[in-house]
Amino acid sequence: MRTLSFFLFLIISFAVWSNDLRTVGITYTYYAGSDEGVEEARRKAFGRAVSQALAAEFGMTLSQTTSSYISEDNATTDSRFISSAESEVRGEWLETIGEPAYDIAVIDNMLVVTVTVKGRAREIPADRSIFSASVLRNSTDAGAATHSFYDGDTMYLRFQAPEDGYLAVYLLDLGANTAYRILPYSLEPNSPVATVGGVAYSYFNKDEAPAATIVDELEFTCDDIVELNDVCIVFSPSPFLLPETTAGGPGEISSMSLGAFRKWLAQSRTKDSRINTKTIHLTIKNKSL
């Protein structure tokens, strides 16, 4: 079992940059919860700033679902309809321009983080393929999905797309300025993994892998009180090229610099709107500290 420790990868109106790409920006203030540290508050401030800026530039889509509820009590039947609404921004963040500027203060014993961020974005294509993905802790059951891990926990990935396609997954370590290629596995060629539409996959799980596959199993370590991590999932219905990565030795997970990975991902998504990504933020805690 290969053990890795990963940190946070932090990954909006000014002018049109190129074709459908726009350069956009925002300043946003986030008031942290009492249990949040500085780094976690910075991460949430950045994410909410991006969402606010995308919504301001491209708008939001509101979807509503209605479900029925029937209750029978003796001879009485009570039928009700329950509605719920969800909203999503219609834009996607492609690339951060420069470094986000943070102002951190403590006001009335509350941690307050103000971030100014600028980047390139575009409207999400209407025909974009939407996949589902979640990280699981110590179990491959869907109910084990979480964003929180402890030192020594094992991570699995559950993935499903509505159509055939190609998949790659990276773990991003900001502290080491490194992006680790965790899918395809370390002994496989540097090409996206083919997936079949409608099939639910469980990765980093040797019990559900094809017989000839040598699976990399992932266990988190945490040397600090709390560490922040990112899982970056890249999917497209069409084949795409992966960046060159190197391994320190036979069977070791290959990697590249974080800057080179960010550049590759931004260029790939700019050139091909079919490429879709999802970043899952994780928090890892050390029980002994």
PDB file of C-alpha atoms in Angstrom:
ATOM      1  CA  MET A   1       0.000   0.000   0.000  1.00  0.00           C
ATOM      2  CA  ARG A   2       1.482   3.305  -1.037  1.00  0.00           C
ATOM      3  CA  THR A   3       1.192   6.079   1.518  1.00  0.00           C
ATOM      4  CA  LEU A   4       0.885   9.694   0.423  1.00  0.00           C
ATOM      5  CA  SER A   5       0.365  12.990   2.187  1.00  0.00           C
ATOM      6  CA  PHE A   6      -1.309  15.736   0.202  1.00  0.00           C
ATOM      7  CA  PHE A   7      -2.077  19.391   0.713  1.00  0.00           C
ATOM      8  CA  LEU A   8      -4.478  21.926  -0.698  1.00  0.00           C
ATOM      9  CA  PHE A   9      -4.474  23.010  -4.300  1.00  0.00           C
ATOM     10  CA  LEU A  10      -6.410  26.269  -4.494  1.00  0.00           C
ATOM     11  CA  ILE A  11      -7.539  26.592  -7.609  1.00  0.00           C
ATOM     12  CA  ILE A  12     -14.310  36.682 -12.219  1.00  0.00           C
ATOM     13  CA  SER A  13     -16.086  41.669 -15.235  1.00  0.00           C
ATOM     14  CA  PHE A  14     -13.171  43.105 -17.175  1.00  0.00           C
ATOM     15  CA  ALA A  15     -12.877  42.255 -20.889  1.00  0.00           C
ATOM     16  CA  VAL A  16     -13.318  39.518 -23.448  1.00  0.00           C
ATOM     17  CA  TRP A  17     -10.082  37.524 -23.737  1.00  0.00           C
ATOM     18  CA  SER A  18     -10.554  35.199 -26.694  1.00  0.00           C
ATOM     19  CA  ASN A  19     -13.673  33.925 -28.423  1.00  0.00           C
ATOM     20  CA  ASP A  20     -16.028  32.799 -25.641  1.00  0.00           C
ATOM     21  CA  LEU A  21     -13.435  33.244 -22.872  1.00  0.00           C
ATOM     22  CA  ARG A  22     -13.802  36.166 -20.486  1.00  0.00           C
ATOM     23  CA  THR A  23     -11.431  37.684 -17.983  1.00  0.00           C
ATOM     24  CA  VAL A  24     -13.359  38.359 -14.792  1.00  0.00           C
ATOM     25  CA  GLY A  25     -12.621  39.242 -11.171  1.00  0.00           C
ATOM     26  CA  ILE A  26     -14.113  39.841  -7.733  1.00  0.00           C
ATOM     27  CA  THR A  27     -13.344  40.756  -4.127  1.00  0.00           C
ATOM     28  CA  TYR A  28     -15.180  38.620  -1.594  1.00  0.00           C
ATOM     29  CA  THR A  29     -15.245  38.488   2.216  1.00  0.00           C
ATOM     30  CA  TYR A  30     -15.748  35.235   4.088  1.00  0.00           C
ATOM     31  CA  TYR A  31     -16.591  34.948   7.795  1.00  0.00           C
ATOM     32  CA  ALA A  32     -15.194  31.697   9.099  1.00  0.00           C
ATOM     33  CA  GLY A  33     -16.822  29.326  11.546  1.00  0.00           C
ATOM     34  CA  SER A  34     -15.419  28.926  15.038  1.00  0.00           C
ATOM     35  CA  ASP A  35     -13.882  25.539  14.190  1.00  0.00           C
ATOM     36  CA  GLU A  36     -12.139  26.638  10.980  1.00  0.00           C
ATOM     37  CA  GLY A  37      -8.441  27.378  10.748  1.00  0.00           C
ATOM     38  CA  VAL A  38      -6.795  29.977   8.525  1.00  0.00           C
ATOM     39  CA  GLU A  39      -6.007  27.667   5.620  1.00  0.00           C
ATOM     40  CA  GLU A  40      -9.482  26.138   5.543  1.00  0.00           C
ATOM     41  CA  ALA A  41     -11.027  29.621   5.673  1.00  0.00           C
ATOM     42  CA  ARG A  42      -8.789  30.738   2.784  1.00  0.00           C
ATOM     43  CA  ARG A  43      -9.915  27.759   0.728  1.00  0.00           C
ATOM     44  CA  LYS A  44     -13.600  28.433   1.361  1.00  0.00           C
ATOM     45  CA  ALA A  45     -13.173  32.153   0.670  1.00  0.00           C
ATOM     46  CA  PHE A  46     -11.572  31.396  -2.688  1.00  0.00           C
ATOM     47  CA  GLY A  47     -14.247  28.871  -3.678  1.00  0.00           C
ATOM     48  CA  ARG A  48     -17.137  31.148  -2.769  1.00  0.00           C
ATOM     49  CA  ALA A  49     -15.515  34.102  -4.502  1.00  0.00           C
ATOM     50  CA  VAL A  50     -15.261  32.101  -7.715  1.00  0.00           C
ATOM     51  CA  SER A  51     -18.893  30.958  -7.445  1.00  0.00           C
ATOM     52  CA  GLN A  52     -20.118  34.515  -6.813  1.00  0.00           C
ATOM     53  CA  ALA A  53     -18.148  35.898  -9.738  1.00  0.00           C
ATOM     54  CA  LEU A  54     -19.296  33.176 -12.137  1.00  0.00           C
ATOM     55  CA  ALA A  55     -22.914  33.732 -11.110  1.00  0.00           C
ATOM     56  CA  ALA A  56     -22.586  37.494 -11.638  1.00  0.00           C
ATOM     57  CA  GLU A  57     -21.051  37.035 -15.084  1.00  0.00           C
ATOM     58  CA  PHE A  58     -22.996  34.089 -16.499  1.00  0.00           C
ATOM     59  CA  GLY A  59     -26.087  33.802 -14.288  1.00  0.00           C
ATOM     60  CA  MET A  60     -27.528  30.735 -12.609  1.00  0.00           C
ATOM     61  CA  THR A  61     -29.769  27.839 -13.595  1.00  0.00           C
ATOM     62  CA  LEU A  62     -32.605  26.965 -11.213  1.00  0.00           C
ATOM     63  CA  SER A  63     -33.967  23.435 -11.287  1.00  0.00           C
ATOM     64  CA  GLN A  64     -36.952  22.229  -9.275  1.00  0.00           C
ATOM     65  CA  THR A  65     -38.012  18.708  -8.389  1.00  0.00           C
ATOM     66  CA  THR A  66     -41.349  17.600  -6.938  1.00  0.00           C
ATOM     67  CA  SER A  67     -41.984  14.381  -5.041  1.00  0.00           C
ATOM     68  CA  SER A  68     -45.195  12.961  -3.629  1.00  0.00           C
ATOM     69  CA  TYR A  69     -45.828  11.929  -0.029  1.00  0.00           C
ATOM     70  CA  ILE A  70     -48.740   9.687   0.965  1.00  0.00           C
ATOM     71  CA  SER A  71     -49.678   8.939   4.568  1.00  0.00           C
ATOM     72  CA  GLU A  72     -52.481   6.602   5.573  1.00  0.00           C
ATOM     73  CA  ASP A  73     -53.947   6.853   9.059  1.00  0.00           C
ATOM     74  CA  ASN A  74     -56.867   4.434   9.559  1.00  0.00           C
ATOM     75  CA  ALA A  75     -59.433   5.469   6.947  1.00  0.00           C
ATOM     76  CA  THR A  76     -57.808   8.815   6.212  1.00  0.00           C
ATOM     77  CA  THR A  77     -55.296   9.306   3.411  1.00  0.00           C
ATOM     78  CA  ASP A  78     -53.117  12.416   3.337  1.00  0.00           C
ATOM     79  CA  SER A  79     -51.423  13.170   0.019  1.00  0.00           C
ATOM     80  CA  ARG A  80     -48.850  15.947  -0.203  1.00  0.00           C
ATOM     81  CA  PHE A  81     -46.347  17.193  -2.741  1.00  0.00           C
ATOM     82  CA  ILE A  82     -42.903  18.290  -1.629  1.00  0.00           C
ATOM     83  CA  SER A  83     -40.849  20.590  -3.866  1.00  0.00           C
ATOM     84  CA  SER A  84     -37.165  21.401  -3.673  1.00  0.00           C
ATOM     85  CA  ALA A  85     -35.030  23.707  -5.769  1.00  0.00           C
ATOM     86  CA  GLU A  86     -31.339  23.682  -6.621  1.00  0.00           C
ATOM     87  CA  SER A  87     -29.300  26.325  -8.400  1.00  0.00           C
ATOM     88  CA  GLU A  88     -26.035  26.047 -10.327  1.00  0.00           C
ATOM     89  CA  VAL A  89     -23.846  28.671 -11.939  1.00  0.00           C
ATOM     90  CA  ARG A  90     -23.749  28.617 -15.740  1.00  0.00           C
ATOM     91  CA  GLY A  91     -20.057  29.414 -15.980  1.00  0.00           C
ATOM     92  CA  GLU A  92     -16.843  27.512 -15.339  1.00  0.00           C
ATOM     93  CA  TRP A  93     -13.505  28.687 -14.008  1.00  0.00           C
ATOM     94  CA  LEU A  94     -10.645  27.785 -16.339  1.00  0.00           C
ATOM     95  CA  GLU A  95      -7.565  29.515 -15.009  1.00  0.00           C
ATOM     96  CA  THR A  96      -6.457  31.805 -12.207  1.00  0.00           C
ATOM     97  CA  ILE A  97      -4.510  34.864 -13.360  1.00  0.00           C
ATOM     98  CA  GLY A  98      -1.674  35.607 -11.004  1.00  0.00           C
ATOM     99  CA  GLU A  99      -1.991  34.826  -7.309  1.00  0.00           C
ATOM    100  CA  PRO A 100      -5.146  35.531  -5.267  1.00  0.00           C
ATOM    101  CA  ALA A 101      -4.633  38.359  -2.752  1.00  0.00           C
ATOM    102  CA  TYR A 102      -5.800  37.581   0.786  1.00  0.00           C
ATOM    103  CA  ASP A 103      -6.435  39.915   3.710  1.00  0.00           C
ATOM    104  CA  ILE A 104      -6.853  38.033   6.981  1.00  0.00           C
ATOM    105  CA  ALA A 105      -8.161  39.648  10.162  1.00  0.00           C
ATOM    106  CA  VAL A 106      -9.801  38.761  13.454  1.00  0.00           C
ATOM    107  CA  ILE A 107     -12.896  40.868  14.171  1.00  0.00           C
ATOM    108  CA  ASP A 108     -14.896  40.335  17.379  1.00  0.00           C
ATOM    109  CA  ASN A 109     -13.105  37.006  17.862  1.00  0.00           C
ATOM    110  CA  MET A 110     -14.172  35.910  14.354  1.00  0.00           C
ATOM    111  CA  LEU A 111     -11.724  35.015  11.602  1.00  0.00           C
ATOM    112  CA  VAL A 112     -12.471  37.149   8.506  1.00  0.00           C
ATOM    113  CA  VAL A 113     -10.839  36.448   5.142  1.00  0.00           C
ATOM    114  CA  THR A 114     -11.129  38.849   2.189  1.00  0.00           C
ATOM    115  CA  VAL A 115      -9.853  37.565  -1.149  1.00  0.00           C
ATOM    116  CA  THR A 116      -9.374  39.353  -4.459  1.00  0.00           C
ATOM    117  CA  VAL A 117      -9.151  36.958  -7.387  1.00  0.00           C
ATOM    118  CA  LYS A 118      -8.971  37.276 -11.165  1.00  0.00           C
ATOM    119  CA  GLY A 119      -9.193  34.587 -13.808  1.00  0.00           C
ATOM    120  CA  ARG A 120     -10.448  33.353 -17.164  1.00  0.00           C
ATOM    121  CA  ALA A 121     -13.881  31.750 -17.440  1.00  0.00           C
ATOM    122  CA  ARG A 122     -16.538  30.814 -19.959  1.00  0.00           C
ATOM    123  CA  GLU A 123     -20.171  29.735 -20.133  1.00  0.00           C
ATOM    124  CA  ILE A 124     -20.705  25.998 -19.671  1.00  0.00           C
ATOM    125  CA  PRO A 125     -21.666  24.361 -22.991  1.00  0.00           C
ATOM    126  CA  ALA A 126     -25.277  23.150 -23.091  1.00  0.00           C
ATOM    127  CA  ASP A 127     -24.210  19.704 -24.323  1.00  0.00           C
ATOM    128  CA  ARG A 128     -21.601  19.187 -21.604  1.00  0.00           C
ATOM    129  CA  SER A 129     -21.487  15.637 -20.269  1.00  0.00           C
ATOM    130  CA  ILE A 130     -22.082  15.677 -16.491  1.00  0.00           C
ATOM    131  CA  PHE A 131     -20.469  12.880 -14.491  1.00  0.00           C
ATOM    132  CA  SER A 132     -20.795  11.977 -10.830  1.00  0.00           C
ATOM    133  CA  ALA A 133     -17.794  11.349  -8.603  1.00  0.00           C
ATOM    134  CA  SER A 134     -17.220  11.036  -4.872  1.00  0.00           C
ATOM    135  CA  VAL A 135     -14.380  10.043  -2.578  1.00  0.00           C
ATOM    136  CA  LEU A 136     -15.013   7.322   0.002  1.00  0.00           C
ATOM    137  CA  ARG A 137     -13.385   6.656   3.358  1.00  0.00           C
ATOM    138  CA  ASN A 138     -12.397   3.109   4.369  1.00  0.00           C
ATOM    139  CA  SER A 139     -15.254   1.578   2.376  1.00  0.00           C
ATOM    140  CA  THR A 140     -16.428   1.291  -1.208  1.00  0.00           C
ATOM    141  CA  ASP A 141     -20.099   1.713  -0.259  1.00  0.00           C
ATOM    142  CA  ALA A 142     -21.725   4.895  -1.579  1.00  0.00           C
ATOM    143  CA  GLY A 143     -22.702   5.824   2.000  1.00  0.00           C
ATOM    144  CA  ALA A 144     -19.018   6.242   2.895  1.00  0.00           C
ATOM    145  CA  ALA A 145     -18.691   9.380   0.737  1.00  0.00           C
ATOM    146  CA  THR A 146     -17.040  12.181   2.690  1.00  0.00           C
ATOM    147  CA  HIS A 147     -14.732  15.199   2.517  1.00  0.00           C
ATOM    148  CA  SER A 148     -13.133  14.424   5.905  1.00  0.00           C
ATOM    149  CA  PHE A 149     -10.381  11.885   6.590  1.00  0.00           C
ATOM    150  CA  TYR A 150      -8.072  10.938   9.441  1.00  0.00           C
ATOM    151  CA  ASP A 151      -4.441   9.869   9.443  1.00  0.00           C
ATOM    152  CA  GLY A 152      -4.346   6.232   8.299  1.00  0.00           C
ATOM    153  CA  ASP A 153      -7.658   6.263   6.421  1.00  0.00           C
ATOM    154  CA  THR A 154      -7.905   4.644   3.004  1.00  0.00           C
ATOM    155  CA  MET A 155      -9.384   6.577   0.081  1.00  0.00           C
ATOM    156  CA  TYR A 156     -11.487   5.143  -2.736  1.00  0.00           C
ATOM    157  CA  LEU A 157     -13.085   6.916  -5.694  1.00  0.00           C
ATOM    158  CA  ARG A 158     -16.554   6.207  -7.045  1.00  0.00           C
ATOM    159  CA  PHE A 159     -17.188   7.398 -10.612  1.00  0.00           C
ATOM    160  CA  GLN A 160     -20.018   7.181 -13.141  1.00  0.00           C
ATOM    161  CA  ALA A 161     -20.737   9.007 -16.405  1.00  0.00           C
ATOM    162  CA  PRO A 162     -23.825   8.869 -18.627  1.00  0.00           C
ATOM    163  CA  GLU A 163     -21.762   8.125 -21.740  1.00  0.00           C
ATOM    164  CA  ASP A 164     -18.573   6.362 -22.754  1.00  0.00           C
ATOM    165  CA  GLY A 165     -15.456   8.401 -22.171  1.00  0.00           C
ATOM    166  CA  TYR A 166     -11.958   8.783 -20.805  1.00  0.00           C
ATOM    167  CA  LEU A 167     -10.865   9.526 -17.245  1.00  0.00           C
ATOM    168  CA  ALA A 168      -7.777  10.747 -15.378  1.00  0.00           C
ATOM    169  CA  VAL A 169      -7.377  11.663 -11.702  1.00  0.00           C
ATOM    170  CA  TYR A 170      -4.684  13.693  -9.919  1.00  0.00           C
ATOM    171  CA  LEU A 171      -3.871  14.454  -6.293  1.00  0.00           C
ATOM    172  CA  LEU A 172      -2.425  17.912  -5.804  1.00  0.00           C
ATOM    173  CA  ASP A 173       0.162  18.733  -3.126  1.00  0.00           C
ATOM    174  CA  LEU A 174       0.595  22.491  -2.720  1.00  0.00           C
ATOM    175  CA  GLY A 175       3.236  22.133  -0.025  1.00  0.00           C
ATOM    176  CA  ALA A 176       5.485  20.070  -2.291  1.00  0.00           C
ATOM    177  CA  ASN A 177       4.418  21.997  -5.432  1.00  0.00           C
ATOM    178  CA  THR A 178       3.578  18.615  -6.972  1.00  0.00           C
ATOM    179  CA  ALA A 179       0.697  17.006  -8.865  1.00  0.00           C
ATOM    180  CA  TYR A 180       0.504  13.213  -8.509  1.00  0.00           C
ATOM    181  CA  ARG A 181      -1.062  11.134 -11.280  1.00  0.00           C
ATOM    182  CA  ILE A 182      -3.112   8.511  -9.417  1.00  0.00           C
ATOM    183  CA  LEU A 183      -5.263   7.345 -12.323  1.00  0.00           C
ATOM    184  CA  PRO A 184      -4.180   5.721 -14.559  1.00  0.00           C
ATOM    185  CA  TYR A 185      -2.337   3.600 -11.989  1.00  0.00           C
ATOM    186  CA  SER A 186       1.432   3.792 -11.642  1.00  0.00           C
ATOM    187  CA  LEU A 187       2.177   0.729 -13.780  1.00  0.00           C
ATOM    188  CA  GLU A 188      -0.219   1.705 -16.584  1.00  0.00           C
ATOM    189  CA  PRO A 189       0.581   3.848 -19.658  1.00  0.00           C
ATOM    190  CA  ASN A 190       0.216   7.611 -19.398  1.00  0.00           C
ATOM    191  CA  SER A 191      -3.184   7.658 -21.131  1.00  0.00           C
ATOM    192  CA  PRO A 192      -6.715   8.305 -19.811  1.00  0.00           C
ATOM    193  CA  VAL A 193      -8.640   5.276 -18.594  1.00  0.00           C
ATOM    194  CA  ALA A 194     -11.539   4.226 -20.841  1.00  0.00           C
ATOM    195  CA  THR A 195     -14.945   4.106 -19.088  1.00  0.00           C
ATOM    196  CA  VAL A 196     -18.352   2.810 -20.187  1.00  0.00           C
ATOM    197  CA  GLY A 197     -21.427   4.994 -19.835  1.00  0.00           C
ATOM    198  CA  GLY A 198     -23.829   4.022 -17.057  1.00  0.00           C
ATOM    199  CA  VAL A 199     -21.298   1.801 -15.260  1.00  0.00           C
ATOM    200  CA  ALA A 200     -20.337   2.686 -11.663  1.00  0.00           C
ATOM    201  CA  TYR A 201     -16.587   2.299 -11.090  1.00  0.00           C
ATOM    202  CA  SER A 202     -14.713   1.883  -7.825  1.00  0.00           C
ATOM    203  CA  TYR A 203     -11.064   2.948  -8.133  1.00  0.00           C
ATOM    204  CA  PHE A 204      -8.089   2.243  -5.833  1.00  0.00           C
ATOM    205  CA  ASN A 205      -9.985  -0.900  -4.859  1.00  0.00           C
ATOM    206  CA  LYS A 206      -8.224  -4.152  -5.763  1.00  0.00           C
ATOM    207  CA  ASP A 207     -11.312  -6.247  -4.946  1.00  0.00           C
ATOM    208  CA  GLU A 208     -13.325  -4.722  -7.808  1.00  0.00           C
ATOM    209  CA  ALA A 209     -10.539  -4.291 -10.367  1.00  0.00           C
ATOM    210  CA  PRO A 210     -10.077  -6.518 -13.435  1.00  0.00           C
ATOM    211  CA  ALA A 211      -7.872  -9.523 -12.758  1.00  0.00           C
ATOM    212  CA  ALA A 212      -4.872  -8.229 -14.730  1.00  0.00           C
ATOM    213  CA  THR A 213      -4.880  -4.754 -13.136  1.00  0.00           C
ATOM    214  CA  ILE A 214      -2.251  -3.821 -10.550  1.00  0.00           C
ATOM    215  CA  VAL A 215      -4.088  -1.345  -8.318  1.00  0.00           C
ATOM    216  CA  ASP A 216      -2.490   1.485  -6.353  1.00  0.00           C
ATOM    217  CA  GLU A 217      -4.138   1.649  -2.925  1.00  0.00           C
ATOM    218  CA  LEU A 218      -4.144   5.060  -1.256  1.00  0.00           C
ATOM    219  CA  GLU A 219      -3.742   5.690   2.470  1.00  0.00           C
ATOM    220  CA  PHE A 220      -3.523   9.204   3.872  1.00  0.00           C
ATOM    221  CA  THR A 221      -0.912  10.363   6.358  1.00  0.00           C
ATOM    222  CA  CYS A 222      -1.100  13.596   8.326  1.00  0.00           C
ATOM    223  CA  ASP A 223       1.922  15.006  10.159  1.00  0.00           C
ATOM    224  CA  ASP A 224       0.165  18.209  11.197  1.00  0.00           C
ATOM    225  CA  ILE A 225      -3.080  18.825  13.105  1.00  0.00           C
ATOM    226  CA  VAL A 226      -5.025  19.376   9.882  1.00  0.00           C
ATOM    227  CA  GLU A 227      -3.995  19.078   6.237  1.00  0.00           C
ATOM    228  CA  LEU A 228      -6.014  20.211   3.215  1.00  0.00           C
ATOM    229  CA  ASN A 229      -6.023  18.245  -0.029  1.00  0.00           C
ATOM    230  CA  ASP A 230      -7.533  18.264  -3.510  1.00  0.00           C
ATOM    231  CA  VAL A 231      -8.625  15.475  -5.827  1.00  0.00           C
ATOM    232  CA  CYS A 232      -8.850  16.688  -9.430  1.00  0.00           C
ATOM    233  CA  ILE A 233     -10.979  14.516 -11.758  1.00  0.00           C
ATOM    234  CA  VAL A 234     -10.716  15.039 -15.530  1.00  0.00           C
ATOM    235  CA  PHE A 235     -13.238  13.424 -17.919  1.00  0.00           C
ATOM    236  CA  SER A 236     -14.118  13.734 -21.600  1.00  0.00           C
ATOM    237  CA  PRO A 237     -16.231  11.705 -24.026  1.00  0.00           C
ATOM    238  CA  SER A 238     -13.277  11.977 -26.440  1.00  0.00           C
ATOM    239  CA  PRO A 239      -9.648  10.896 -25.961  1.00  0.00           C
ATOM    240  CA  PHE A 240      -7.249  13.565 -24.697  1.00  0.00           C
ATOM    241  CA  LEU A 241      -3.518  13.738 -24.058  1.00  0.00           C
ATOM    242  CA  LEU A 242      -2.131  13.646 -20.526  1.00  0.00           C
ATOM    243  CA  PRO A 243       0.887  15.708 -19.487  1.00  0.00           C
ATOM    244  CA  GLU A 244       4.260  14.047 -19.125  1.00  0.00           C
ATOM    245  CA  THR A 245       4.991  12.812 -15.609  1.00  0.00           C
ATOM    246  CA  THR A 246       7.979  11.090 -14.022  1.00  0.00           C
ATOM    247  CA  ALA A 247       8.320   8.469 -11.290  1.00  0.00           C
ATOM    248  CA  GLY A 248      11.041   8.312  -8.667  1.00  0.00           C
ATOM    249  CA  GLY A 249      11.396   4.561  -9.062  1.00  0.00           C
ATOM    250  CA  PRO A 250       9.707   1.393 -10.345  1.00  0.00           C
ATOM    251  CA  GLY A 251       6.092   1.196  -9.199  1.00  0.00           C
ATOM    252  CA  GLU A 252       6.097   4.674  -7.645  1.00  0.00           C
ATOM    253  CA  ILE A 253       3.292   7.093  -8.444  1.00  0.00           C
ATOM    254  CA  SER A 254       4.449   9.524 -11.112  1.00  0.00           C
ATOM    255  CA  SER A 255       4.237  13.282 -10.716  1.00  0.00           C
ATOM    256  CA  MET A 256       4.905  16.687 -12.206  1.00  0.00           C
ATOM    257  CA  SER A 257       5.208  20.219 -10.906  1.00  0.00           C
ATOM    258  CA  LEU A 258       1.974  21.832  -9.821  1.00  0.00           C
ATOM    259  CA  GLY A 259       2.587  24.818 -12.076  1.00  0.00           C
ATOM    260  CA  ALA A 260       3.032  22.597 -15.129  1.00  0.00           C
ATOM    261  CA  PHE A 261      -0.139  20.683 -14.256  1.00  0.00           C
ATOM    262  CA  ARG A 262      -2.179  23.876 -13.907  1.00  0.00           C
ATOM    263  CA  LYS A 263      -0.889  25.114 -17.272  1.00  0.00           C
ATOM    264  CA  TRP A 264      -1.699  21.803 -18.984  1.00  0.00           C
ATOM    265  CA  LEU A 265      -5.216  21.661 -17.542  1.00  0.00           C
ATOM    266  CA  ALA A 266      -6.033  25.267 -18.470  1.00  0.00           C
ATOM    267  CA  GLN A 267      -4.734  24.844 -22.019  1.00  0.00           C
ATOM    268  CA  SER A 268      -6.546  21.522 -22.491  1.00  0.00           C
ATOM    269  CA  ARG A 269      -9.894  22.866 -21.290  1.00  0.00           C
ATOM    270  CA  THR A 270      -9.523  26.067 -23.321  1.00  0.00           C
ATOM    271  CA  LYS A 271      -8.929  24.110 -26.531  1.00  0.00           C
ATOM    272  CA  ASP A 272     -11.581  21.439 -25.910  1.00  0.00           C
ATOM    273  CA  SER A 273     -14.861  22.386 -24.187  1.00  0.00           C
ATOM    274  CA  ARG A 274     -15.817  18.696 -23.962  1.00  0.00           C
ATOM    275  CA  ILE A 275     -13.300  18.207 -21.168  1.00  0.00           C
ATOM    276  CA  ASN A 276     -15.050  18.446 -17.825  1.00  0.00           C
ATOM    277  CA  THR A 277     -13.400  18.572 -14.414  1.00  0.00           C
ATOM    278  CA  LYS A 278     -14.407  18.275 -10.784  1.00  0.00           C
ATOM    279  CA  THR A 279     -12.279  19.248  -7.804  1.00  0.00           C
ATOM    280  CA  ILE A 280     -13.062  17.623  -4.463  1.00  0.00           C
ATOM    281  CA  HIS A 281     -11.613  19.379  -1.406  1.00  0.00           C
ATOM    282  CA  LEU A 282     -10.566  17.116   1.454  1.00  0.00           C
ATOM    283  CA  THR A 283      -9.638  17.736   5.082  1.00  0.00           C
ATOM    284  CA  ILE A 284      -7.300  15.265   6.824  1.00  0.00           C
ATOM    285  CA  LYS A 285      -6.888  15.343  10.596  1.00  0.00           C
ATOM    286  CA  ASN A 286      -4.330  13.760  12.877  1.00  0.00           C
ATOM    287  CA  LYS A 287      -6.053  12.069  15.808  1.00  0.00           C
ATOM    288  CA  SER A 288      -2.910  11.999  17.925  1.00  0.00           C
ATOM    289  CA  LEU A 289      -2.268  15.759  17.828  1.00  0.00           C
TER     290      LEU A 289
END
